[in-house]
Tab-separated table of C-alpha atoms and ligand atoms in Angstrom:
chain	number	residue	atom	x	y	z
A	20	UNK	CA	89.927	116.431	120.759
A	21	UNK	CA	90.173	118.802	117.989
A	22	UNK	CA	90.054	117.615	114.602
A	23	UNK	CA	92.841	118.346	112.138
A	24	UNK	CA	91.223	118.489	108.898
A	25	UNK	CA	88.106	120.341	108.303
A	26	UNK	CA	89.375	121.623	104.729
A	27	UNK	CA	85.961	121.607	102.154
A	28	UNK	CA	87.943	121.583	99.401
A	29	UNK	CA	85.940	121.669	96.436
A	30	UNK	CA	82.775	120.450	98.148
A	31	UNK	CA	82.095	124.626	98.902
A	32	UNK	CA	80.845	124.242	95.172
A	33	UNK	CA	78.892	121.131	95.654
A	34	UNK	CA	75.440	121.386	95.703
A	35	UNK	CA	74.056	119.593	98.348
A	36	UNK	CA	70.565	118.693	97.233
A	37	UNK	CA	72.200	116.542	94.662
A	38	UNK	CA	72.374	113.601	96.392
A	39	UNK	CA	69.738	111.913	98.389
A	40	UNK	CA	69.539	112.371	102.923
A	41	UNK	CA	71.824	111.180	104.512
A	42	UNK	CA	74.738	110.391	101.840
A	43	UNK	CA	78.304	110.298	102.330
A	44	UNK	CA	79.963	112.452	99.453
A	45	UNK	CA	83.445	111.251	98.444
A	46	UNK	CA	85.460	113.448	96.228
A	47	UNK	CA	87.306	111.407	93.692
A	48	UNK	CA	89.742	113.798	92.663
A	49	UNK	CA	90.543	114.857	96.294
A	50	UNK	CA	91.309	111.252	97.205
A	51	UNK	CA	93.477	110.903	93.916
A	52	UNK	CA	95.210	114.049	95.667
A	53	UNK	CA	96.157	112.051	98.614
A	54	UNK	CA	97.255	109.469	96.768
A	55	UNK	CA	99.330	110.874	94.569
A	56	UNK	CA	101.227	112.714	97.318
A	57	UNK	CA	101.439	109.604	99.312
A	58	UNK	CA	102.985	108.154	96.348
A	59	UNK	CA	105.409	110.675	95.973
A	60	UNK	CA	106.900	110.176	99.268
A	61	UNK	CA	107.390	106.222	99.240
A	62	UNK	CA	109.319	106.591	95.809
A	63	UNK	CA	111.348	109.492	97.031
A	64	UNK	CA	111.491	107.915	100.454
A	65	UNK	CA	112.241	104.250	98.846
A	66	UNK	CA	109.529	102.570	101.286
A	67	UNK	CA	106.285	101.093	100.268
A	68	UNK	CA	102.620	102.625	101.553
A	69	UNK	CA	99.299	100.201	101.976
A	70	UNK	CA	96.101	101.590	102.803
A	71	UNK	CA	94.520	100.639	106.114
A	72	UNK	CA	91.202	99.108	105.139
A	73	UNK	CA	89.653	99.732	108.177
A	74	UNK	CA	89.934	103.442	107.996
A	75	UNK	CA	88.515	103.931	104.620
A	76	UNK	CA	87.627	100.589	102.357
A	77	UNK	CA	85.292	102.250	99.749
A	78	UNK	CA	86.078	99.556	97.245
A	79	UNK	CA	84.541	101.241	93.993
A	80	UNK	CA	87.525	103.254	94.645
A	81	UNK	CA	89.974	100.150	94.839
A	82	UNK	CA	91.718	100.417	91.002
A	83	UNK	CA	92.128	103.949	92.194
A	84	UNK	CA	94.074	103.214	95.181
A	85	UNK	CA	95.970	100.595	93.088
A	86	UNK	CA	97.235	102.706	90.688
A	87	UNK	CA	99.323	105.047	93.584
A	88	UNK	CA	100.321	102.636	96.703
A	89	UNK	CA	101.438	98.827	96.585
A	90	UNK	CA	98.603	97.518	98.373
A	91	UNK	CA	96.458	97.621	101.203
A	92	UNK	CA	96.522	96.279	104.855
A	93	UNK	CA	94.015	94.363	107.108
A	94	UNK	CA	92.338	93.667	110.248
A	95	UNK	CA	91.276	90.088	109.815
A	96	UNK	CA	89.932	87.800	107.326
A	97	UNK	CA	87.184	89.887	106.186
A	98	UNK	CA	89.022	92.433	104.969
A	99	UNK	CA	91.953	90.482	103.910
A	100	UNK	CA	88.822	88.870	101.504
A	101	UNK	CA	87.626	92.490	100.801
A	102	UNK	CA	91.382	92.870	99.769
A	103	UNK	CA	91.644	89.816	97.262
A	104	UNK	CA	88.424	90.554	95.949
A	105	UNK	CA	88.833	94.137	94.868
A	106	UNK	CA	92.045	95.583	95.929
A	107	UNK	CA	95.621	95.341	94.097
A	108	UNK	CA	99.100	94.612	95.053
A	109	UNK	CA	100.700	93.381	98.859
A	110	UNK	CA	98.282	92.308	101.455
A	111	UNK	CA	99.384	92.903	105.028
A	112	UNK	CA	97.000	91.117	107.432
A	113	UNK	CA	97.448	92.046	111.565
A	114	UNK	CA	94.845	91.533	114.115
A	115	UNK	CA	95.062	91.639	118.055
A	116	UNK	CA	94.857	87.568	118.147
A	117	UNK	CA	93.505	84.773	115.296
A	118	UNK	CA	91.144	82.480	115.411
A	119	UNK	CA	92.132	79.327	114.699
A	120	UNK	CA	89.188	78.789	112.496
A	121	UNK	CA	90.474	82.181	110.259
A	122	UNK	CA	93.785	81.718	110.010
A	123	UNK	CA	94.177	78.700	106.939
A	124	UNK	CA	92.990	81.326	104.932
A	125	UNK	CA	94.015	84.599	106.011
A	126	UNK	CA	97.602	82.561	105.750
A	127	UNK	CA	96.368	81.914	102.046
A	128	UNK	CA	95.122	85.122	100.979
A	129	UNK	CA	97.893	87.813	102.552
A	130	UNK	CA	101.548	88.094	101.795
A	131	UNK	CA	102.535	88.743	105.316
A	132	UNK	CA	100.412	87.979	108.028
A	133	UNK	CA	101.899	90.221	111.416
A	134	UNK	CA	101.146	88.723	115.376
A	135	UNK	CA	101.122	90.308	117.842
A	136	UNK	CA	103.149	87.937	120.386
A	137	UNK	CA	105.483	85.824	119.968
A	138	UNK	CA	103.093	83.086	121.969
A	139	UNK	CA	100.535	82.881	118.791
A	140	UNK	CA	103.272	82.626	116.741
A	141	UNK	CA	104.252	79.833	118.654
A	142	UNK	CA	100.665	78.337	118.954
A	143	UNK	CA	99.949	78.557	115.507
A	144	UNK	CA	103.479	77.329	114.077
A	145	UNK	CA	101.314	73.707	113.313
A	146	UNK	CA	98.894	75.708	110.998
A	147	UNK	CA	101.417	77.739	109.607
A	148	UNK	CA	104.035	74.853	108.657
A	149	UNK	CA	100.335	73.395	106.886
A	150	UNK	CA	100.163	76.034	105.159
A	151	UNK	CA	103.489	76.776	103.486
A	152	UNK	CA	103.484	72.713	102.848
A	153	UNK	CA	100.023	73.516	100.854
A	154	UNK	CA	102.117	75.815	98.918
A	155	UNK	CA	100.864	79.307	100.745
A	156	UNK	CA	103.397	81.559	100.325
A	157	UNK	CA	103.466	84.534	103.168
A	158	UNK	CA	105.920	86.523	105.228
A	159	UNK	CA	105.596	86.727	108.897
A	160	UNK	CA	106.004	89.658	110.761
A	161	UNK	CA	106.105	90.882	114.793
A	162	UNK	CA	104.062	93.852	116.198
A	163	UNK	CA	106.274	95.192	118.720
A	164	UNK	CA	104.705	97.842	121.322
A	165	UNK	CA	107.170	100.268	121.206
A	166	UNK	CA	106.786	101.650	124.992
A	167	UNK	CA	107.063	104.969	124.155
A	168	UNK	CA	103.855	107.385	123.718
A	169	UNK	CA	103.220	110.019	121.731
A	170	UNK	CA	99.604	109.550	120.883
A	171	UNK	CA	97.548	112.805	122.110
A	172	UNK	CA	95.073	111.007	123.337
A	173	UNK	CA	95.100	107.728	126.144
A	174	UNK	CA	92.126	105.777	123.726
A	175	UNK	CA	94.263	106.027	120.858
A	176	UNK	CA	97.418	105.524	122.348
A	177	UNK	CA	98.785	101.910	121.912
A	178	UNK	CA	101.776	102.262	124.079
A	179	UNK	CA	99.669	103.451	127.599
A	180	UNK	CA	100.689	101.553	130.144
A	181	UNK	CA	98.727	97.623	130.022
A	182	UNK	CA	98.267	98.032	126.193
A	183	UNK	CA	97.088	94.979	124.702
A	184	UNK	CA	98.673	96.001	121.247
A	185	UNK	CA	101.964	95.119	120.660
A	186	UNK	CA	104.652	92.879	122.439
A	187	UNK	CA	106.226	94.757	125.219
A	188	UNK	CA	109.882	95.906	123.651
A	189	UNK	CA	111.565	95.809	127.074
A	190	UNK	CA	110.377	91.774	126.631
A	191	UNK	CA	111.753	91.321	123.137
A	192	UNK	CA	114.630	88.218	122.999
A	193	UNK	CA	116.399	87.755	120.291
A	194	UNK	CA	114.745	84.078	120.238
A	195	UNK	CA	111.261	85.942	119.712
A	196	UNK	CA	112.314	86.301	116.083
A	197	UNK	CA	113.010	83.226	115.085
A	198	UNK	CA	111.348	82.673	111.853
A	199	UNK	CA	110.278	86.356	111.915
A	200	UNK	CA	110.414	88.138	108.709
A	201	UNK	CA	110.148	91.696	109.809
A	202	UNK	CA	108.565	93.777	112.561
A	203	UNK	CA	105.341	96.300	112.935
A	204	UNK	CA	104.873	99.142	115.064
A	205	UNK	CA	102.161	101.341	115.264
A	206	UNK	CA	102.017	104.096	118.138
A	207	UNK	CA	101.068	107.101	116.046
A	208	UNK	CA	97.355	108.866	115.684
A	209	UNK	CA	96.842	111.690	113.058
A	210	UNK	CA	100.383	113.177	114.093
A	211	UNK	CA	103.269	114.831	111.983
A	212	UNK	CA	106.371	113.879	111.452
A	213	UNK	CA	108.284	114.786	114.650
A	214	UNK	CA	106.479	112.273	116.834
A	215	UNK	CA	107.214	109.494	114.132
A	216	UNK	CA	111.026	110.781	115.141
A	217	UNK	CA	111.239	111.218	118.244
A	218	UNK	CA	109.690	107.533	118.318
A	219	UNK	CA	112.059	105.932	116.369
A	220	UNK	CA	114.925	108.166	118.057
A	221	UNK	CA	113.780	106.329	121.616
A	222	UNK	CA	113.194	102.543	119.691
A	223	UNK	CA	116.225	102.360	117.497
A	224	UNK	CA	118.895	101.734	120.824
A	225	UNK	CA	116.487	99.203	121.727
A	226	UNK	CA	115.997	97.128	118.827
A	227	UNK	CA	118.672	98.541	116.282
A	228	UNK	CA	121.295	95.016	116.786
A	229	UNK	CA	118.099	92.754	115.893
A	230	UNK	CA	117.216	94.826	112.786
A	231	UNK	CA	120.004	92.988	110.941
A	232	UNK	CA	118.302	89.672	110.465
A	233	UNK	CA	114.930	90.959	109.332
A	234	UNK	CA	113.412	92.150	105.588
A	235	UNK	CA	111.040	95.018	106.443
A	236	UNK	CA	110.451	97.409	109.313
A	237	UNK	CA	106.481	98.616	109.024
A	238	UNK	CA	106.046	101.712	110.342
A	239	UNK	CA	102.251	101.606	110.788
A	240	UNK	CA	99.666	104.400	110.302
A	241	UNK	CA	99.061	107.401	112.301
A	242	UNK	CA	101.021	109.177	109.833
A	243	UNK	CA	99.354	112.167	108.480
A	244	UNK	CA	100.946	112.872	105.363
A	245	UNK	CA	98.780	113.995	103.291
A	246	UNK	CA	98.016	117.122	105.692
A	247	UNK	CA	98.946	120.529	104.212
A	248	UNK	CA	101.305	121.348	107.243
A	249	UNK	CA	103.481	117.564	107.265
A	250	UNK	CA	106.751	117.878	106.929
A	251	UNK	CA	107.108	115.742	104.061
A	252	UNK	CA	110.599	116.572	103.208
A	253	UNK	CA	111.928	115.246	106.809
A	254	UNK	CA	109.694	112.459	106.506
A	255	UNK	CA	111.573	110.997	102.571
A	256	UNK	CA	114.879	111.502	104.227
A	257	UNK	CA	113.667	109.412	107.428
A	258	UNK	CA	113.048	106.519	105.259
A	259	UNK	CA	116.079	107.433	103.208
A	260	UNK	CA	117.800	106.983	105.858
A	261	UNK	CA	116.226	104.203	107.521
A	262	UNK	CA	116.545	101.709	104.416
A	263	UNK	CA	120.273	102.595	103.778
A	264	UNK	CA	121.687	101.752	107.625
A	265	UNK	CA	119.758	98.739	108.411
A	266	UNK	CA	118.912	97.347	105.115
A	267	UNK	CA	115.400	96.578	105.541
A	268	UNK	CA	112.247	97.476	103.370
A	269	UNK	CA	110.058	100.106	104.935
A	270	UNK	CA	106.512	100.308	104.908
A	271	UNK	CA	103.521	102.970	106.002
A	272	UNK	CA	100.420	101.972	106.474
A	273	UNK	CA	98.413	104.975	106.806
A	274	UNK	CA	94.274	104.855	106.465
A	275	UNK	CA	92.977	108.514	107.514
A	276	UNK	CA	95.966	109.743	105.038
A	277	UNK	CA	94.513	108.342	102.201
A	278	UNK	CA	91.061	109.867	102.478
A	279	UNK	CA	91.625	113.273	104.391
A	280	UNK	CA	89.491	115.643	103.534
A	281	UNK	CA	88.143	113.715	100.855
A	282	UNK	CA	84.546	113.182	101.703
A	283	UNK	CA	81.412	114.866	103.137
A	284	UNK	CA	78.377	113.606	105.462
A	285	UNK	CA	75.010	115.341	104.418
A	286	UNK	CA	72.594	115.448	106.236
A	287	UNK	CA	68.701	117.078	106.552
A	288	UNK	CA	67.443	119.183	109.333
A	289	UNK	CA	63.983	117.618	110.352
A	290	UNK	CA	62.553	119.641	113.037
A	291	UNK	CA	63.893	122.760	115.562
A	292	UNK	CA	62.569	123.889	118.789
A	293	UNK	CA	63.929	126.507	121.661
A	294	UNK	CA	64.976	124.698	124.569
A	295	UNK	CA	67.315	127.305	126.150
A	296	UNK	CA	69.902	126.776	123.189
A	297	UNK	CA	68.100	126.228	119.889
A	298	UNK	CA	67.781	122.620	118.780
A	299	UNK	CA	67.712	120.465	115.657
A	300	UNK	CA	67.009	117.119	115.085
A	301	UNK	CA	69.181	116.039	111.679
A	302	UNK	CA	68.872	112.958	110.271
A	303	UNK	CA	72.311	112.560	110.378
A	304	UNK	CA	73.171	110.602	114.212
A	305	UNK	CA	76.707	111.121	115.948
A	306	UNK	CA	76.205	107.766	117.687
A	307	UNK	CA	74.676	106.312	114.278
A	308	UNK	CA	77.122	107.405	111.465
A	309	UNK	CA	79.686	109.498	113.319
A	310	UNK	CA	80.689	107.533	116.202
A	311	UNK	CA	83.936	108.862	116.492
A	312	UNK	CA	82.356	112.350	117.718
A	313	UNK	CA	81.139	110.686	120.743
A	314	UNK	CA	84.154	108.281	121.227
A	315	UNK	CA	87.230	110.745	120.404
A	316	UNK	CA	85.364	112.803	121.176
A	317	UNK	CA	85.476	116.277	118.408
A	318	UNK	CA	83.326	118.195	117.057
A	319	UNK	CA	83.314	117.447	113.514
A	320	UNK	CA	83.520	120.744	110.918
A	321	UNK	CA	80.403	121.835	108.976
A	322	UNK	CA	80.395	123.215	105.562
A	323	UNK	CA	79.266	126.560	105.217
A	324	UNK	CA	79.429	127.493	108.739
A	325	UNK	CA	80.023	131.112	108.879
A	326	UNK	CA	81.994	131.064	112.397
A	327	UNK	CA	82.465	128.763	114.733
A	328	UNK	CA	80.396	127.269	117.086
A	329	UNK	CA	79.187	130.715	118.697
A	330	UNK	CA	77.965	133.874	116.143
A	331	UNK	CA	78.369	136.992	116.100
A	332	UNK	CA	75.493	136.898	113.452
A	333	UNK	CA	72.704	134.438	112.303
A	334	UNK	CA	72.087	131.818	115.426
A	335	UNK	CA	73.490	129.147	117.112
A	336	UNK	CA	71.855	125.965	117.127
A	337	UNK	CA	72.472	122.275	118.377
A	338	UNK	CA	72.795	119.991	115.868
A	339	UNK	CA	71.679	116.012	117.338
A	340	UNK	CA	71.199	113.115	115.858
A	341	UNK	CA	67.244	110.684	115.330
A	342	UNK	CA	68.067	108.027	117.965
A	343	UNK	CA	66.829	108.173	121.858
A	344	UNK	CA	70.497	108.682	122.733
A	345	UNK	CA	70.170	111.692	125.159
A	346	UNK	CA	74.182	112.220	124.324
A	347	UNK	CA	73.406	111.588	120.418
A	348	UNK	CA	74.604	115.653	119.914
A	349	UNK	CA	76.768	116.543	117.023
A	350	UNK	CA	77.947	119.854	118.680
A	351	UNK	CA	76.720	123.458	118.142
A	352	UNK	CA	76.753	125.047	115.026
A	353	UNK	CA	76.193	128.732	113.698
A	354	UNK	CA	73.634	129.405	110.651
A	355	UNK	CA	72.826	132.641	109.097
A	356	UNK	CA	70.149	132.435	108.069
A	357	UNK	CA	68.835	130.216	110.588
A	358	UNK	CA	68.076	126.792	109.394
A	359	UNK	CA	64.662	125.005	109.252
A	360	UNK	CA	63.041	121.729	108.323
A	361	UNK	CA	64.710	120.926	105.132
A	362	UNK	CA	67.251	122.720	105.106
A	363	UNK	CA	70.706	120.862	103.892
A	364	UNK	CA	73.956	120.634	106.303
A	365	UNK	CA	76.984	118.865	105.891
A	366	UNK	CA	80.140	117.533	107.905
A	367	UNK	CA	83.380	117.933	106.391
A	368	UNK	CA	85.957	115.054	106.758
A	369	UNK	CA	83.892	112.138	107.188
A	370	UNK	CA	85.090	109.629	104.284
A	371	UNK	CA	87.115	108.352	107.197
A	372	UNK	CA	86.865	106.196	109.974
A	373	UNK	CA	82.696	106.889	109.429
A	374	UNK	CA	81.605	105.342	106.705
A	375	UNK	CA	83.270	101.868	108.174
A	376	UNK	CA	81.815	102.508	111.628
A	377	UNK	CA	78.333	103.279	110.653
A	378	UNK	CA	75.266	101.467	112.559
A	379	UNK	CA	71.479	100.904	112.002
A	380	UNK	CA	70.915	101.608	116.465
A	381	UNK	CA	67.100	102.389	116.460
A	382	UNK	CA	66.565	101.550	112.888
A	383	UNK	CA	68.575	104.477	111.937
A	384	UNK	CA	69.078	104.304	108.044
A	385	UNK	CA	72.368	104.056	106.928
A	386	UNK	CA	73.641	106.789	105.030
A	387	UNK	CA	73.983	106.238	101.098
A	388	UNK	CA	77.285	106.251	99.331
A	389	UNK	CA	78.202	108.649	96.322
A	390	UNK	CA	80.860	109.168	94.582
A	391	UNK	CA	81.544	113.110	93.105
A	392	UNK	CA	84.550	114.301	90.812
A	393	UNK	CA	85.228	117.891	91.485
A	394	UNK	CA	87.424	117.840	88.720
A	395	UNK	CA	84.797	116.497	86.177
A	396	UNK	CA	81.405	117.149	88.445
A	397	UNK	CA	80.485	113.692	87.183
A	398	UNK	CA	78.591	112.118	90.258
A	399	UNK	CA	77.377	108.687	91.107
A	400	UNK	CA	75.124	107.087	93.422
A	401	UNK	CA	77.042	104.095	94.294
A	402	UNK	CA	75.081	102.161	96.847
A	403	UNK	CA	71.633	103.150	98.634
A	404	UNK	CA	70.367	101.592	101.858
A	405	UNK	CA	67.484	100.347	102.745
A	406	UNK	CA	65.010	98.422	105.598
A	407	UNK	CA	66.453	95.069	104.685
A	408	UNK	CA	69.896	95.780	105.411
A	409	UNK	CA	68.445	96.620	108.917
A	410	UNK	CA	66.131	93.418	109.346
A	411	UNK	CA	68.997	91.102	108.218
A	412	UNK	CA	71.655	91.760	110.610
A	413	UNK	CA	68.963	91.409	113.190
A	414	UNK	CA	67.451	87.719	112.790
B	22	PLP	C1	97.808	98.543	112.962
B	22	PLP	C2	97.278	99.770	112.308
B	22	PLP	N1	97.784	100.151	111.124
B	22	PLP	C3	97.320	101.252	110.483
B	22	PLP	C4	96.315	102.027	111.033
B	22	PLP	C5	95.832	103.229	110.278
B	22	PLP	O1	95.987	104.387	111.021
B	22	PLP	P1	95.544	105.813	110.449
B	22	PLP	O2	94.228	105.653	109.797
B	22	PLP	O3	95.471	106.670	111.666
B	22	PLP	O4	96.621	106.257	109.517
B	22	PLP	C6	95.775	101.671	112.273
B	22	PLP	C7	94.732	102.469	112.899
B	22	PLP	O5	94.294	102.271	113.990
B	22	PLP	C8	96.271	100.501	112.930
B	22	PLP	O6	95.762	100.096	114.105
């Protein structure tokens, strides 16, 4: 899979040794870039955008986000509690199914709370007639599976055939939204806007005569807005267009949008050895801190790297990660000069979908977290790591 972003931004002026190894680098001002673009487009558009927690939840930047979009969205009571505690405006909860045991309070915390069947809807109509008679107010919403794919990629595609996201559109009655407030589809990963249209184009015979009776139409995430090449311009009159012929209130939920080449993942080479190619042990693990290399999988972009992959000059080395994992390999990588113990790298694009995913496999330290202005070069050290965050999850 190749990775769309890879932009450093300012972070070709950051000096690496400023922060401690490893550390997750988010730019501030890059992130207010996003945001402010992602803005732009729900007022022009006349929808709403939430952040998707689970692709980028760095709270200390939660007033941030708050100033630009009207909330966030969640993927179950922990981050619909993340949410309350530091975020601003709508929550949105969804998850694949409840728990029981969750749902009295993710009913209490979010404004809408989305299923994904009509069948929990139905087995939880006890707990949710409880709640509103507690005085929980809350919107309920449907995710449909829209049976049409335009995801790249099968893992990230939640309309392959026996996906468990979604009810089945070719099973939607109109008795299936009774006491439904609105509906949620999400089928998109880091795409532009012609998929989002040629997706709706296919959906809207299908569902368009049971649009009338709803409030809001979410549109998921998947979008990549913020990208330099989205066509942002077809994208406002979509949702123009969308809100004026069935009178509903749209909403994005975008995560990766939101923090898109906004962050980096430095790292320390700690030892290198010829084995046929040349390779480095970082202290930065694929399997550890960049999972999504090894699940996607991509190769993830380095800063500084004077070509790609295979020079013409300087070498090519392997770049893997601390742990025993034979596979734990970041990719190859060119260096001129050649790198050696000590030496500073760093992985461009990695404020998403990493920093939530990171383990401590093999007693891996977790990365730190810091927080850089570009604009201001003011930088932070907002949270450090250390063995007891390993021990406790562990006994
Ligand atoms: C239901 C839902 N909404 C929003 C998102 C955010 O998607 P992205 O970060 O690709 O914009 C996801 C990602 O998987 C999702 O599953």
């Amino acid at each position: 899979m190749e990775t769309r972003a890879g932009d450093p931004g300012a972070f070709t002026r950051f000096d690496l040794g400023r922060v401690p190894s490893p550390c997750f680098v988010v730019d501030e001002a890059a992130v207010r870039r996003n945001l402010v673009v992602l803005r732009d487009v729900a007022d022009r558009g006349g929808a709403k955008v939430l952040l998707a927690l689970k692709a980028f939840s760095m709270w200390a930047l939660a007033d941030l986000v708050g100033q630009y979009l009207h909330g966030v969205c969640a993927s179950g009571l922990w981050e619909a509690r993340l949410a309350r505690e530091h975020y601003h405006g709508e929550l949105t909860t969804y998850a694949p199914a409840y728990r029981a045991q969750d749902l009295p309070e993710i009913l209490k915390l979010s404004d809408t709370v989305i299923f994904n069947s009509p069948a929990q809807i139905a087995r939880f109509a006890g707990l949710i007639a409880e709640a509103r008679a507690r005085g929980d107010s809350f919107e309920i919403g449907l995710r449909l599976n829209p049976e049409h794919s335009e995801a790249l990629v099968a893992k990230y595609d939640p309309s392959a055939p026996g996906s468990r996201l979604g009810f089945p559109v070719s099973q939607l009655r109109p008795e299936h939204l009774q006491g439904v407030d609105g509906l949620h589809i999400h089928a998109l990963c880091e795409q532009g806007f012609e998929p989002l249209r040629r997706l709706w184009d296919a959906l809207e015979p299908r569902i368009g005569g049971l649009l009338g009776g709803l409030k809001w139409l979410n549109l998921g995430g998947g979008h990549h807005i913020t990208r330099a090449d989205y066509a942002r311009e077809d994208l406002v009159a979509f949702l123009r267009q969308l809100t004026e012929r069935h009178g509903l209130e749209v909403y994005l939920e975008p995560g990766e949008a939101i923090a898109l080449d906004a962050g980096i993942l430095v790292g320390e080479i700690l030892d290198i050895f010829d084995n046929g190619p040349r390779v480095a042990i970082t202290d930065i693990s694929a399997t550890c801190h960049m999972p999504d290399v090894l699940e996607a999988p991509y190769r993830p972009a380095m800063l500084h790297e004077p070509e790609n992959g295979a020079p013409k000059t300087g070498v090519s080395v392997r770049l893997g990660g601390p742990s025993c994992l034979a596979g734990d390999i970041i990719g190859d990588y060119a260096f001129a000069p050649p790198p050696v113990p000590g030496t500073r790298i760093a992985f461009l694009d990695q404020a998403h979908y990493s920093m939530v995913k990171t383990t401590t496999f093999n007693g891996v330290p977790l990365p730190a977290i810091a927080l850089w202005n570009s604009d201001t070069d003011v930088l932070r050290l907002v949270r450090a790591f250390d063995y007891r965050d390993f021990r406790d999850r562990l006994s």
